Short mmCIF file of C-alpha atoms in Angstrom, two decimals:
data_model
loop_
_atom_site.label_atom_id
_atom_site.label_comp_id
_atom_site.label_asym_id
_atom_site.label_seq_id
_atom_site.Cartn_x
_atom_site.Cartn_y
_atom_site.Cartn_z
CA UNK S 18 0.00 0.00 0.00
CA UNK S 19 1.59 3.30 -0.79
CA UNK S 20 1.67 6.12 1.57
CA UNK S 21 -0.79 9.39 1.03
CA UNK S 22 1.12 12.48 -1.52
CA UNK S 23 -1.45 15.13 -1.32
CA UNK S 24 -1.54 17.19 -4.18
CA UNK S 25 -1.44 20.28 -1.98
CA UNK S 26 -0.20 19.78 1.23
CA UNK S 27 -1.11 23.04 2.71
CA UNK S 28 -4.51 23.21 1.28
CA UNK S 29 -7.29 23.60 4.46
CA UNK S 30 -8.18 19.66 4.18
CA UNK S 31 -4.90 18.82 4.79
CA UNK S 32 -4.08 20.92 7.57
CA UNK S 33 -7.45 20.98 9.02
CA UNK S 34 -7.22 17.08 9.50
CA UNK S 35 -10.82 16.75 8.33
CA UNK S 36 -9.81 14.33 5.53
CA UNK S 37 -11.74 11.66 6.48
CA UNK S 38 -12.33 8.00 4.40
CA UNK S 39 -16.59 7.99 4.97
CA UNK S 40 -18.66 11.21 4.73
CA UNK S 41 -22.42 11.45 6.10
CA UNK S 42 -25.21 13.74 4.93
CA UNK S 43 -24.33 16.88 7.56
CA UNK S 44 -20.66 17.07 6.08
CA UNK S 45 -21.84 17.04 2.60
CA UNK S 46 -24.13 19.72 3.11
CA UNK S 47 -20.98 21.63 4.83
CA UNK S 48 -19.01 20.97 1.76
CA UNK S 49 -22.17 22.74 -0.28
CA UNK S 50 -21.58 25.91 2.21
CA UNK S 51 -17.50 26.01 1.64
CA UNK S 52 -16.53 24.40 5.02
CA UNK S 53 -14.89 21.48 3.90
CA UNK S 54 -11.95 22.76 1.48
CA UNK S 55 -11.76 25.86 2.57
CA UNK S 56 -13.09 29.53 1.03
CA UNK S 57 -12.39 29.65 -2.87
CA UNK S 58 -12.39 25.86 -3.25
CA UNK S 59 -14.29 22.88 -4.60
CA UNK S 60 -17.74 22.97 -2.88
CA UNK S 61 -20.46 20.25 -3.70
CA UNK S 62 -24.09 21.78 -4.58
CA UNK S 63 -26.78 21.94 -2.35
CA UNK S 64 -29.95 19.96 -2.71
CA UNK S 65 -31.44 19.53 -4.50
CA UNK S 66 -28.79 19.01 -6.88
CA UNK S 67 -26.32 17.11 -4.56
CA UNK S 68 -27.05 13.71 -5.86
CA UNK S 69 -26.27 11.21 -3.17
CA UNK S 70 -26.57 11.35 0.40
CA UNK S 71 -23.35 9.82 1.49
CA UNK S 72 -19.44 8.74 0.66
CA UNK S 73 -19.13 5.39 1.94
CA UNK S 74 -15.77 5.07 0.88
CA UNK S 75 -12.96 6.86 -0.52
CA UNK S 76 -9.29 6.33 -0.58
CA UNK S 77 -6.21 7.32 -3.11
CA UNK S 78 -5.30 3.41 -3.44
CA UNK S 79 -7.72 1.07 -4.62
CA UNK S 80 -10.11 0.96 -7.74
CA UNK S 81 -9.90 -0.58 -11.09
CA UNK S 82 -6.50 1.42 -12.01
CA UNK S 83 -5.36 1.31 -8.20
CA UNK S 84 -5.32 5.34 -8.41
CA UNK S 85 -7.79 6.01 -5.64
CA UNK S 86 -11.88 4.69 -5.58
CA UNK S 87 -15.44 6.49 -4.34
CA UNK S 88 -18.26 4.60 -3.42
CA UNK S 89 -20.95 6.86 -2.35
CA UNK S 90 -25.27 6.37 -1.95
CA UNK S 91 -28.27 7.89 -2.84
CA UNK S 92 -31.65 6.72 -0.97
CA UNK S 93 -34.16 6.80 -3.74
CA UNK S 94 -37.82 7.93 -1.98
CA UNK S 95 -40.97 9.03 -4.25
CA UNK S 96 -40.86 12.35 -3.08
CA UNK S 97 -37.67 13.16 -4.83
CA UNK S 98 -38.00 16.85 -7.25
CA UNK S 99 -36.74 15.16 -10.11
CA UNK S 100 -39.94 12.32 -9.93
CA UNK S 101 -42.46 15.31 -9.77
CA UNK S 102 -41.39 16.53 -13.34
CA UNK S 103 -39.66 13.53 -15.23
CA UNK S 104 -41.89 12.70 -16.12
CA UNK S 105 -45.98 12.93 -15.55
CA UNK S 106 -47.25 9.54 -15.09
CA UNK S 107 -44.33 8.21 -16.34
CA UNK S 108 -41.48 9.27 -13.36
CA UNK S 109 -37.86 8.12 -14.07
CA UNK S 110 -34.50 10.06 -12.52
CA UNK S 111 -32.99 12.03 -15.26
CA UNK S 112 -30.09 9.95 -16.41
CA UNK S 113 -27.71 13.45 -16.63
CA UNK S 114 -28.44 13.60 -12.72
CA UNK S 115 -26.61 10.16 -12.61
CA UNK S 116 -23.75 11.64 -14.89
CA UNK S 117 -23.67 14.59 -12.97
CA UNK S 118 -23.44 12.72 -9.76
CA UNK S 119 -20.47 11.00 -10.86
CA UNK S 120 -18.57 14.41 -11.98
CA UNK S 121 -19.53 15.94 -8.27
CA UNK S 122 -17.66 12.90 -6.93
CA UNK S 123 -14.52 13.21 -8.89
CA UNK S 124 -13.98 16.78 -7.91
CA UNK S 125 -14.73 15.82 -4.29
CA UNK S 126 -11.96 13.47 -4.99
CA UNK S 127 -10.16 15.71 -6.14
CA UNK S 128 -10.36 18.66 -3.79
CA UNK S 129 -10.21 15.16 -0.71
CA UNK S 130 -6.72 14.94 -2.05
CA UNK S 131 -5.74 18.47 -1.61
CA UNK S 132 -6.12 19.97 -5.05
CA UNK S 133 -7.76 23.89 -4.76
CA UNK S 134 -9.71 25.44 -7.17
CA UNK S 135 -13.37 25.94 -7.92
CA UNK S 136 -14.69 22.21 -9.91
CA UNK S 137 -15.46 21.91 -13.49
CA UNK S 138 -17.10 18.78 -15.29
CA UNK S 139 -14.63 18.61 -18.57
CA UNK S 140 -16.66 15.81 -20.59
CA UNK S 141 -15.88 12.00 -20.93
CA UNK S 142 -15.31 9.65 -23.64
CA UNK S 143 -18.30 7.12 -22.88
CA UNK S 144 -21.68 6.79 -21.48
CA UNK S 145 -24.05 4.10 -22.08
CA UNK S 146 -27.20 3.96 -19.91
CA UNK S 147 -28.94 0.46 -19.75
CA UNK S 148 -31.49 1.15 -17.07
CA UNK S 149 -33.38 3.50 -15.15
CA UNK S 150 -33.86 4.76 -11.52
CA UNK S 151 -38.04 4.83 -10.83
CA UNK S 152 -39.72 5.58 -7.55
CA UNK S 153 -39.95 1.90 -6.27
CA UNK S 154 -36.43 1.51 -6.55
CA UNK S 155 -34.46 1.79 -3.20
CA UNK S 156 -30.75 2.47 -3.35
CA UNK S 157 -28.74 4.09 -6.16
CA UNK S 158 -24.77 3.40 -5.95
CA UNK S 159 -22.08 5.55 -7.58
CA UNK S 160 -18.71 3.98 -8.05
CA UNK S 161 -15.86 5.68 -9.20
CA UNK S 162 -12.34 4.10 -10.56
CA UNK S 163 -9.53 7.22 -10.69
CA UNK S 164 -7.52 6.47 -13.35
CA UNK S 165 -5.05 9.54 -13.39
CA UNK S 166 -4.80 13.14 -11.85
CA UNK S 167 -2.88 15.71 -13.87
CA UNK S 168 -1.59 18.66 -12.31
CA UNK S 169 -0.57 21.43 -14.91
CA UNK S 170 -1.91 24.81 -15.24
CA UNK S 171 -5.18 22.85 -13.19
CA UNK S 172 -5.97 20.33 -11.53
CA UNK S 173 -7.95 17.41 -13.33
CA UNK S 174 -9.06 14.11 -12.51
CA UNK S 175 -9.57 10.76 -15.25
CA UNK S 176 -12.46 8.42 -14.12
CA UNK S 177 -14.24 5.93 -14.85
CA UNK S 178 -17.15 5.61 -13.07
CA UNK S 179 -20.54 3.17 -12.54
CA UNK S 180 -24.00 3.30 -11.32
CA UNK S 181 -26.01 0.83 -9.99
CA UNK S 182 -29.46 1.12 -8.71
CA UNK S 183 -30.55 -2.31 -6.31
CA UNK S 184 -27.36 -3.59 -7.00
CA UNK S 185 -28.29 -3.70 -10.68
CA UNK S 186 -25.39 -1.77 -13.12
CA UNK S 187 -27.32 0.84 -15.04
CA UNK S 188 -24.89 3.66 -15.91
CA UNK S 189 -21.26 3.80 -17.24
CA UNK S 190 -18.70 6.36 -18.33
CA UNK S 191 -15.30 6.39 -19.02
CA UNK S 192 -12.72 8.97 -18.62
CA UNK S 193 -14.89 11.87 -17.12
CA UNK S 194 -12.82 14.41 -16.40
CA UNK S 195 -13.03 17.49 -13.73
CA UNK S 196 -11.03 20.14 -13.49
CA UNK S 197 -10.32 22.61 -10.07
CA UNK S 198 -9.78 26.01 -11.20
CA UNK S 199 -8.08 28.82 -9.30
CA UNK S 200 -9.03 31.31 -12.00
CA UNK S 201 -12.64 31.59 -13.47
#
């Protein structure tokens, strides 16, 4: 097992010692409100947009590529905003919330590791979507396989990433990218 290299190590994770390997709801939500990285940095978005609920695990060994791995959950209920509007009679989670789920994870990632900057989604190569989340489902699960981080003029993160609803793989994309950028 190798030892941690943050990418930063003065950035406010680091120092703070808040760089934890599980995150619950509350924390997330203080990531949405700047607290975790510190002012100026990655923050996740606030619901309703923050697509899961917790980080289960994450760690910079591990994965696929052994480059670091998320596994994070979202507790699918009927009352969800996305079920009211996608669609009448016929309510299904917008697969792009899936997608985007998996981007907000990287740059957590990302950010976890001690990059700074403000996060970007950059794209991906792949996504296929063989399934779909409906209200009667119960659990959705994001995993996410770092395959590289490059740090140049920013910081950006290569993943490949699943999701599964019920234990059931329904969504998959390969090399989504984020960026953290100190200039906007």
């Amino acid at each position: 097992m190798t030892s941690f290299v943050p990418i930063n190590a003065e950035a406010p994770i680091i120092v703070s010692g808040r760089r934890k390997h599980a995150y619950d709801y509350d924390e997330l939500i203080g990531c949405g409100h700047g607290g975790l990285f510190g002012p100026g940095n990655a923050q996740l978005p606030l619901p309703p947009m923050l697509m899961f609920d917790r980080i289960l695990k994450i760690d910079d060994v591990g994965g696929k590529h052994n480059r670091g791995e998320i596994i994070a959950e979202l507790d699918i209920k009927p009352e969800l905003w996305f079920f009211q509007c996608h669609f009448e009679r016929d309510p299904v989670m917008p697969g792009c919330l899936g997608l985007d789920a998996m981007w907000q994870l990287i740059g957590f990632f990302l950010a976890w590791k001690g990059g700074l900057g403000r996060g970007r989604a950059l794209g991906g190569s792949e996504i296929q979507f063989t399934g779909q989340v409906t209200p009667d489902r119960r659990k959705v699960t994001y995993r996410i396989d770092l395959k590289r981080i490059v740090q140049r003029a920013l910081v950006m993160g290569l993943a490949d990433a699943t999701m599964e609803v019920d234990g059931e793989q329904i969504y998959a994309g390969s090399n989504l990218r984020v960026g953290l950028f100190t200039e906007m």
